Short mmCIF file of C-alpha atoms (C1' of nucleotides) in Angstrom, two decimals:
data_model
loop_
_atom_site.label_atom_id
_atom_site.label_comp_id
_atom_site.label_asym_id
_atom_site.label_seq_id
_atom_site.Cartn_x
_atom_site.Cartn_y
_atom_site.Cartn_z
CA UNK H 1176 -18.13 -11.58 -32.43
CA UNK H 1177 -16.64 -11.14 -29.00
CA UNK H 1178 -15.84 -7.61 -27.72
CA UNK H 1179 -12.52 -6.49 -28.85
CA UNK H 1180 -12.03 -3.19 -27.47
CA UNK H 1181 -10.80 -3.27 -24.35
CA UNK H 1182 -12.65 -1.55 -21.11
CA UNK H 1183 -10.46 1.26 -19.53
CA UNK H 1184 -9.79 -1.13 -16.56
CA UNK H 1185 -7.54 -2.95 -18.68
CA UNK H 1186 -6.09 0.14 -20.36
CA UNK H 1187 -5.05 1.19 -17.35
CA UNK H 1188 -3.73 -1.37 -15.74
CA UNK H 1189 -1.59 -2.17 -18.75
CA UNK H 1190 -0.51 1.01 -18.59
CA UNK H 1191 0.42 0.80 -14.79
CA UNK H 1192 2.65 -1.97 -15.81
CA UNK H 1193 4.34 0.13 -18.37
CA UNK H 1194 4.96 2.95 -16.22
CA UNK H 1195 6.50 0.34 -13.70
CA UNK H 1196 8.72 -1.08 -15.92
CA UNK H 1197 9.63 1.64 -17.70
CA UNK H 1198 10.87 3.74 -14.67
CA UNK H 1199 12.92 0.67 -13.19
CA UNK H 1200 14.77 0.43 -16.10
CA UNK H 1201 14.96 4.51 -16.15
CA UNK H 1202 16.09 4.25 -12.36
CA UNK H 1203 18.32 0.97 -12.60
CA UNK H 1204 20.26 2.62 -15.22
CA UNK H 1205 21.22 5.14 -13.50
CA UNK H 1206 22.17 3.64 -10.39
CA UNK H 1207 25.53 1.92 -9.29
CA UNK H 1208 26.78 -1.60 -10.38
CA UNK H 1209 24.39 -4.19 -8.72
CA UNK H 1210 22.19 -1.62 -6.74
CA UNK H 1211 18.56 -2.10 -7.75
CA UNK H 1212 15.40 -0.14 -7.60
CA UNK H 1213 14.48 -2.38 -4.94
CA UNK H 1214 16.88 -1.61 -2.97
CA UNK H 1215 16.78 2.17 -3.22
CA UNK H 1216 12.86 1.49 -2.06
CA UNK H 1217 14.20 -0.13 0.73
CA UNK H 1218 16.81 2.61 1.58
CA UNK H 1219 13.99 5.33 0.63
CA UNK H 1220 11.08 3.68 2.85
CA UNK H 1221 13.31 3.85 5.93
CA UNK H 1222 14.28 7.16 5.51
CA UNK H 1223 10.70 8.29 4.82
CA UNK H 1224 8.68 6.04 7.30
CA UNK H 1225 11.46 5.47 9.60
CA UNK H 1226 14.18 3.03 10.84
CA UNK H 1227 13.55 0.59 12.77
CA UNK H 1228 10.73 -1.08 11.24
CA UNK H 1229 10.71 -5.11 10.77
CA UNK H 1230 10.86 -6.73 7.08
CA UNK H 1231 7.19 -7.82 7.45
CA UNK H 1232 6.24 -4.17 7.51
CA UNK H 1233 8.14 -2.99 5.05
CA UNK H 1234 6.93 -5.94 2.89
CA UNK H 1235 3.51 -4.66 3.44
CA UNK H 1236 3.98 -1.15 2.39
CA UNK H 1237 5.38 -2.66 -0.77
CA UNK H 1238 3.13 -5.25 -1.27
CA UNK H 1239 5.38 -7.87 -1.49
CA UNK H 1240 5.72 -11.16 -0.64
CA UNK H 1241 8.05 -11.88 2.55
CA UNK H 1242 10.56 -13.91 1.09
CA UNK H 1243 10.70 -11.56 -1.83
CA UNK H 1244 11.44 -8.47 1.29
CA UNK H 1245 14.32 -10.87 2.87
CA UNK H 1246 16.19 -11.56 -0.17
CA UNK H 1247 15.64 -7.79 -0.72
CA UNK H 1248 16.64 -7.01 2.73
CA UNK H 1249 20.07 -9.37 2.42
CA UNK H 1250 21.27 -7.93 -0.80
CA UNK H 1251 21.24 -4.77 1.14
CA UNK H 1252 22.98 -5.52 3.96
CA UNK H 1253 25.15 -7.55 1.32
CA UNK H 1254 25.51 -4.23 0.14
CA UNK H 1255 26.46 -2.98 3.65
CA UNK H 1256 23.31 -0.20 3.16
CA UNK H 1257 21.03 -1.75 6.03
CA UNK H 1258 21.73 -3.29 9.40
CA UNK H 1259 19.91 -5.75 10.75
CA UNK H 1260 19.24 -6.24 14.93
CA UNK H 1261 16.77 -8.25 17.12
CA UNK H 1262 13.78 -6.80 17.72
CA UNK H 1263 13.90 -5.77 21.44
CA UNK H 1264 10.22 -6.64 21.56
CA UNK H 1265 10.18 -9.42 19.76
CA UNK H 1266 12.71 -12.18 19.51
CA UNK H 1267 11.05 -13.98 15.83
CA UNK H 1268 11.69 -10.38 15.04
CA UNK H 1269 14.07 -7.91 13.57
CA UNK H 1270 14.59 -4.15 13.33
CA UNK H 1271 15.86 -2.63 10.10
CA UNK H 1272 18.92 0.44 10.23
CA UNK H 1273 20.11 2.25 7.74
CA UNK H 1274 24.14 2.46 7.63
CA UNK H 1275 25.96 5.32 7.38
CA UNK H 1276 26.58 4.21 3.87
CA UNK H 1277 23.22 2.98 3.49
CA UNK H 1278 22.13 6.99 3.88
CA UNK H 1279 25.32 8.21 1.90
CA UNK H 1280 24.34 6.00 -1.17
CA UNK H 1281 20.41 7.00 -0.86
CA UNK H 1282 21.05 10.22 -0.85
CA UNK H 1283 23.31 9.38 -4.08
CA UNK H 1284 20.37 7.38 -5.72
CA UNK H 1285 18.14 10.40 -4.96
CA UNK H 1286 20.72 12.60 -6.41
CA UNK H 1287 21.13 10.78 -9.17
CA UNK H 1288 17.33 9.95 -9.89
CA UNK H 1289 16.48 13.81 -9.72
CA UNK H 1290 19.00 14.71 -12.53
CA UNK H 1291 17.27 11.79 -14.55
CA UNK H 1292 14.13 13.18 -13.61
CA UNK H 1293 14.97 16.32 -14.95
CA UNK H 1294 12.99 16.38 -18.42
CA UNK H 1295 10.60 14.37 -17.16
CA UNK H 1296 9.73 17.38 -14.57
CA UNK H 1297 9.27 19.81 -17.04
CA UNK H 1298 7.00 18.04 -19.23
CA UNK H 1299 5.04 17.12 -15.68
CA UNK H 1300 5.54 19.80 -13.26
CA UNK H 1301 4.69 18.44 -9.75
CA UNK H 1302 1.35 19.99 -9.67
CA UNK H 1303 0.23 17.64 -12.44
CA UNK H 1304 1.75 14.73 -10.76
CA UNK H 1305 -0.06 16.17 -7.44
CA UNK H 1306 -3.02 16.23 -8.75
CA UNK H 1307 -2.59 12.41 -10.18
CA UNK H 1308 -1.47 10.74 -6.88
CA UNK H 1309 -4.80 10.76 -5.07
CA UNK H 1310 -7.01 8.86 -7.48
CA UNK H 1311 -3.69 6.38 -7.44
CA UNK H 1312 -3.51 6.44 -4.01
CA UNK H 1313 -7.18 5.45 -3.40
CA UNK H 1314 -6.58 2.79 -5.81
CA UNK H 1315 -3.63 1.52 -4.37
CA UNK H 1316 -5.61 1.45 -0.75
CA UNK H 1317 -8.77 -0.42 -2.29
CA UNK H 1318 -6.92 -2.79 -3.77
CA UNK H 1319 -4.27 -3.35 -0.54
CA UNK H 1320 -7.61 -4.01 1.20
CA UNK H 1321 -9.52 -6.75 -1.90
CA UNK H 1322 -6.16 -8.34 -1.37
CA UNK H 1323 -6.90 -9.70 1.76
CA UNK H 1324 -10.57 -10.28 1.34
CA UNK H 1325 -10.48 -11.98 -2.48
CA UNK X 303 19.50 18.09 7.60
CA UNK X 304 18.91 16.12 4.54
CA UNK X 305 15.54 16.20 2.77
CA UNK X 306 13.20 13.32 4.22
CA UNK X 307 10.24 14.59 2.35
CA UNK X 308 9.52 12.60 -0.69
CA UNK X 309 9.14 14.74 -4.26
CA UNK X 310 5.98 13.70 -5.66
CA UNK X 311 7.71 12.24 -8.72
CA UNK X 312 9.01 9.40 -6.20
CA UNK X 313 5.52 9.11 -4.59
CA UNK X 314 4.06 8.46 -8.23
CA UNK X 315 6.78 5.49 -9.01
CA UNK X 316 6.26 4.28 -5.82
CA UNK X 317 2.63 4.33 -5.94
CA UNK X 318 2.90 2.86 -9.78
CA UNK X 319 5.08 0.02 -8.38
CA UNK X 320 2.91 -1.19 -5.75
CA UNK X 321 -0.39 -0.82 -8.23
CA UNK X 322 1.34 -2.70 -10.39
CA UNK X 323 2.39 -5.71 -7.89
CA UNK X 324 -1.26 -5.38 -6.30
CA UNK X 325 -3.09 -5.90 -9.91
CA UNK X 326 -0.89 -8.33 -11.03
CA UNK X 327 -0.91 -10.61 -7.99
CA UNK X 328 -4.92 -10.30 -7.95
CA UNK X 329 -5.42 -10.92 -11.45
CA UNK X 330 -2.90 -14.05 -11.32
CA UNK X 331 -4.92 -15.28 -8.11
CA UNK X 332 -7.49 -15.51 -10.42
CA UNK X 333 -5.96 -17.36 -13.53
CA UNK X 334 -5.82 -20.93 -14.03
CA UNK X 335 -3.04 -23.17 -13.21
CA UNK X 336 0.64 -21.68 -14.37
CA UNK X 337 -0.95 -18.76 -16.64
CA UNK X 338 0.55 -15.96 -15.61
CA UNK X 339 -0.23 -12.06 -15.84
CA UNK X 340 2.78 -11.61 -18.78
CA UNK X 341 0.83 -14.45 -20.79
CA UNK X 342 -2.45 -12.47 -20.01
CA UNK X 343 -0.93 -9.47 -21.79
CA UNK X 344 0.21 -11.17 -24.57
CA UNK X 345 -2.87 -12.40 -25.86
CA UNK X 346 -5.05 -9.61 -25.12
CA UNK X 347 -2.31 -7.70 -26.98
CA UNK X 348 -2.59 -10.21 -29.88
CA UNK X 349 -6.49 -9.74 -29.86
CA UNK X 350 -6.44 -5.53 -29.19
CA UNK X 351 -3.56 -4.86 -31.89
CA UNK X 352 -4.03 -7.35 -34.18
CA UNK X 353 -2.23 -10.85 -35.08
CA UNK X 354 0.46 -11.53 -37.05
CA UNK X 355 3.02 -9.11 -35.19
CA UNK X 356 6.38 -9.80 -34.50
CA UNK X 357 8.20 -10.50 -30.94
CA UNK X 358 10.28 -7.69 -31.26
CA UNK X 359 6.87 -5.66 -31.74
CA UNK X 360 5.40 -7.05 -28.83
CA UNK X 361 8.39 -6.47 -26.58
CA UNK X 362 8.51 -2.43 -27.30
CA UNK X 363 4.75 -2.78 -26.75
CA UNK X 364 5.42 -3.66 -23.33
CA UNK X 365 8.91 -2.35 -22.80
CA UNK X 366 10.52 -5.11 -21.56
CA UNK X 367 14.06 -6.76 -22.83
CA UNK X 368 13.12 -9.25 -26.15
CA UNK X 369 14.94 -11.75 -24.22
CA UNK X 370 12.36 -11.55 -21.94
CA UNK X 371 9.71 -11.69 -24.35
CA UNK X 372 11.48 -14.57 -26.08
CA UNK X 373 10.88 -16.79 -22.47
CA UNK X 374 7.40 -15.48 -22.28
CA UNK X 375 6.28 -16.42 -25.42
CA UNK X 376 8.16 -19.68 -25.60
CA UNK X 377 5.62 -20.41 -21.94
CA UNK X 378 2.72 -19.42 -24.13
CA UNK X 379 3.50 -21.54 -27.48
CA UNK X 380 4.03 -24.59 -24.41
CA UNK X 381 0.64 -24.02 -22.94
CA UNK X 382 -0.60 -24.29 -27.01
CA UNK X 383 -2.04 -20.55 -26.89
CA UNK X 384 -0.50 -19.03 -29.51
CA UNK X 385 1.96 -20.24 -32.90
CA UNK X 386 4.80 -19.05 -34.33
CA UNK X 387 4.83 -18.66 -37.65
CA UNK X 388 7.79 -17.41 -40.33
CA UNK X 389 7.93 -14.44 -41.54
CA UNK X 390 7.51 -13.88 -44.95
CA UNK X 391 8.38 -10.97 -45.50
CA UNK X 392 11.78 -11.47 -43.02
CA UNK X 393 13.66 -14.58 -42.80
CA UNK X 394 15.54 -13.89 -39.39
CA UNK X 395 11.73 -13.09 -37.77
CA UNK X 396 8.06 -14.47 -36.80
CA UNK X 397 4.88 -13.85 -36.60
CA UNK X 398 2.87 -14.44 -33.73
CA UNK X 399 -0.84 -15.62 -33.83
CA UNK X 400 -3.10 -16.98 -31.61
CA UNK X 401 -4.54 -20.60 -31.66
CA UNK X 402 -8.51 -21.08 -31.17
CA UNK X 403 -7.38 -22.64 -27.32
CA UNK X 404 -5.51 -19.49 -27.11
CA UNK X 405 -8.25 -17.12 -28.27
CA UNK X 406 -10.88 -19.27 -25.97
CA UNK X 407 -8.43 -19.33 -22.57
CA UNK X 408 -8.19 -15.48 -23.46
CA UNK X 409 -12.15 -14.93 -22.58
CA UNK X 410 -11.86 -16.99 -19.91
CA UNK X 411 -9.20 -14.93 -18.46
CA UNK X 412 -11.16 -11.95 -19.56
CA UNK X 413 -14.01 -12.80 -17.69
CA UNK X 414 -12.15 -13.89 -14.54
CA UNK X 415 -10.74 -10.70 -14.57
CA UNK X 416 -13.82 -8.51 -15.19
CA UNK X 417 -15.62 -10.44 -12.04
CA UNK X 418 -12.50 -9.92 -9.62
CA UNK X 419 -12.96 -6.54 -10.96
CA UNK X 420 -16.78 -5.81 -10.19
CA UNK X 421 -15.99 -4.63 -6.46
CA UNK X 422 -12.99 -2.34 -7.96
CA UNK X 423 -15.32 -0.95 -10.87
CA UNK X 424 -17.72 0.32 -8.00
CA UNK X 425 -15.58 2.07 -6.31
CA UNK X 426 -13.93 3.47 -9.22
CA UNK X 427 -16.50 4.01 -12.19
CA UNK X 428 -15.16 3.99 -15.90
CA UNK X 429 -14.76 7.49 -16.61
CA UNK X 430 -13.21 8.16 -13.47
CA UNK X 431 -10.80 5.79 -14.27
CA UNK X 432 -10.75 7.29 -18.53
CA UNK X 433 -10.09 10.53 -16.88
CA UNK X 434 -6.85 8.76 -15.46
CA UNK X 435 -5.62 7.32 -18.74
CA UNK X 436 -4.51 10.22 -20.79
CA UNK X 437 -1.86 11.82 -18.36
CA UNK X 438 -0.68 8.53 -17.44
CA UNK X 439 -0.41 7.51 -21.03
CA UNK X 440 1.43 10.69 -21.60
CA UNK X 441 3.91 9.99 -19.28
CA UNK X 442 4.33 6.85 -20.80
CA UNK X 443 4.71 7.71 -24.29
CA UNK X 444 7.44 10.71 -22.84
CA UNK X 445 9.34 8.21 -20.68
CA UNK X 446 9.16 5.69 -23.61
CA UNK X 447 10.77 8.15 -26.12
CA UNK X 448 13.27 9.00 -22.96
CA UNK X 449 14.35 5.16 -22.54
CA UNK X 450 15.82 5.45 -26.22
CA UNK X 451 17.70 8.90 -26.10
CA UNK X 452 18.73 8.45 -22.38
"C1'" DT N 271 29.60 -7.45 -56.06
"C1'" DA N 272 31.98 -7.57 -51.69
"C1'" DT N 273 32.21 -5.99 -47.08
"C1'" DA N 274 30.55 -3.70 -42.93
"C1'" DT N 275 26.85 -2.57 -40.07
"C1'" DT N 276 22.45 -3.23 -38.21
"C1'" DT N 277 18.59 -6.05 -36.80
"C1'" DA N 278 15.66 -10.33 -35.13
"C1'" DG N 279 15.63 -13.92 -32.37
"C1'" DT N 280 17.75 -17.21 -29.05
"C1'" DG N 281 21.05 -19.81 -25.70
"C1'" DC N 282 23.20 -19.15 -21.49
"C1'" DG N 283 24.23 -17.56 -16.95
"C1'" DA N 284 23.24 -14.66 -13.04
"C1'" DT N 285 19.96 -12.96 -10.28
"C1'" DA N 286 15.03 -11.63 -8.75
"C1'" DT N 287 10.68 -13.24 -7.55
"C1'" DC N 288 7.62 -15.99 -5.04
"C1'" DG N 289 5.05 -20.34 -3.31
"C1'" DT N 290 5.76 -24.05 -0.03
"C1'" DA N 291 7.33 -25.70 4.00
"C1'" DC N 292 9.55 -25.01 8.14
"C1'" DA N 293 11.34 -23.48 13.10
"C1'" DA N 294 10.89 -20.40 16.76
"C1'" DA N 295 8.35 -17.25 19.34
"C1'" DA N 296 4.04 -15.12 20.63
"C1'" DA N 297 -0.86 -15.09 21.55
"C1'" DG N 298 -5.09 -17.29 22.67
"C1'" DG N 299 -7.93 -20.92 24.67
"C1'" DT N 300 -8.58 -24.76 27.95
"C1'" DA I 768 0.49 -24.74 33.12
"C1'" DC I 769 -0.64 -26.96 28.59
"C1'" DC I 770 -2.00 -27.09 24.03
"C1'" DT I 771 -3.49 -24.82 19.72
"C1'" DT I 772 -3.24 -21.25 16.58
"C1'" DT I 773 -1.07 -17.36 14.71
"C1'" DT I 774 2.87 -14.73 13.44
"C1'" DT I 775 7.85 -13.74 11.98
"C1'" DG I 776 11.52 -14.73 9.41
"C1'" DT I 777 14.09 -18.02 6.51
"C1'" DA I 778 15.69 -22.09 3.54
"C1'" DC I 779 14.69 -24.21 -0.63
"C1'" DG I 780 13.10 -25.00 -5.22
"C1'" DA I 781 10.82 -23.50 -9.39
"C1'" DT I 782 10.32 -20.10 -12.45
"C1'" DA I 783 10.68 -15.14 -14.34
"C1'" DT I 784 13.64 -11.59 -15.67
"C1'" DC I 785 17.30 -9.75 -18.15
"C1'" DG I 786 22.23 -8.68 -19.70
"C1'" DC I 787 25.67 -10.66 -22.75
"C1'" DA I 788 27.08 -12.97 -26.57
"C1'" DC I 789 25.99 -15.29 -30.68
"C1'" DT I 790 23.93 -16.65 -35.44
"C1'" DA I 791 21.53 -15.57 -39.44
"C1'" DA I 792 19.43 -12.39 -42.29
"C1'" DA I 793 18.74 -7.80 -43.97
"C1'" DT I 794 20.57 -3.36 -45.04
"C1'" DA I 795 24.07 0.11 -45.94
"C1'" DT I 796 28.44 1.26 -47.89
"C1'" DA I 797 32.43 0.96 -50.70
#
DNA sequence: TATATTTAGTGCGATATCGTACAAAAAGGT
DNA sequence: ACCTTTTTGTACGATATCGCACTAAATATA
């Protein structure tokens, strides 16, 4: 009789995968016409880390394959949110802006993501979500690193 | 001046969304040929909850469209592990169960899994990670409920 | 019973995701 | 300087995802 409960590694990723797709759809519902929660990473990575950065990069810090990040990266500028110049440095390169609309429309997603968030903050106040992100964050770290190595 | 730091209720999506990409690209890395990580879930689902369910079941299991769940279990009846029975008790629905290739590709996968997960384990020991589960399982359950009345 | 509403699953179309292969530039080795 | 290897971004094709619309069956209502 094989083992049928399940160790907590799987638990928890399965729950991970939940989470995920349960607060994209949260997120996506909330936001305007074709604008996805990929894009408002985009638009929210730029403003956090800081403009200027090249796709590569930003396809690191979200783990995603490149030619996932430039399809990402061209619906935004589709979308007029991002502009795109060469990379003074680097002519394969490019440099990633924000627009002036590309801020408005963040700070629109943010707004609107916050009211959304609303219940969810007082059943979680941000001390219990503190106190979550490091364990996350170490995991998120380890496994950045396996992925290279494995 | 417009806020640039991040609430931590972004930093936990964010962190959720890249966990999730992370495990699932490592764990598919590590399946054979065109299994993928949805197809993974599917049968360990079958085998944790039980046989016999429904795809409707299934898809609020793991909160995605049924459409969706539709596609991923018509890739899994075409790679023979599971069947789709009628329903006896409902004409319009089916039951899912696995087949003995299905049950056997399961362990595999299982075991693939655990030994791409022997470094991760180290690092983070099981009750380190059980100590995770029931705040993130909370949030899922809450944000679950919140995807209906939302 | 007859009709309206809801529910389960699927076909279809649009789009997202991602692996492969590529071109151009940069970096390293001779 | 020349050649090789690595790196950056993209085009393309295959597949996954998912919203919409539909059929058939079940359920609720008159």
């Amino acid at each position: 009789m094989p083992d049928t409960r399940p160790s907590p590694y799987f638990v928890l990723f399965n729950e991970i995968g939940i989470l995920h797709q349960l607060s994209r759809a949260l997120l996506e519902a909330r936001l305007p016409d074709g604008l996805l929660s990929s894009h408002f990473g985009v638009l929210n990575h730029l403003v956090r880390v800081g403009e200027g950065t090249t796709p590569l990069a930003i396809a690191r810090a979200f783990q995603v394959p490149k030619t996932t990040m430039t399809h990402t990266l061209s619906g935004c500028v589709k979308h007029g949110l991002i502009e795109m110049r060469p990379n003074p440095e680097d002519a394969r390169s490019k440099c990633i802006w924000l627009t002036d609309k590309g801020r408005q429309v963040r700070e629109d997603m943010v707004a609107a993501a916050a009211t959304g968030m609303g219940d969810f903050a007082e059943h979680f106040p941000e001390d219990k979500v503190e106190a979550l992100l490091p364990a996350l964050t170490e995991m998120r770290q380890f496994l950045d690193k396996a992925r290279d190595e494995i």
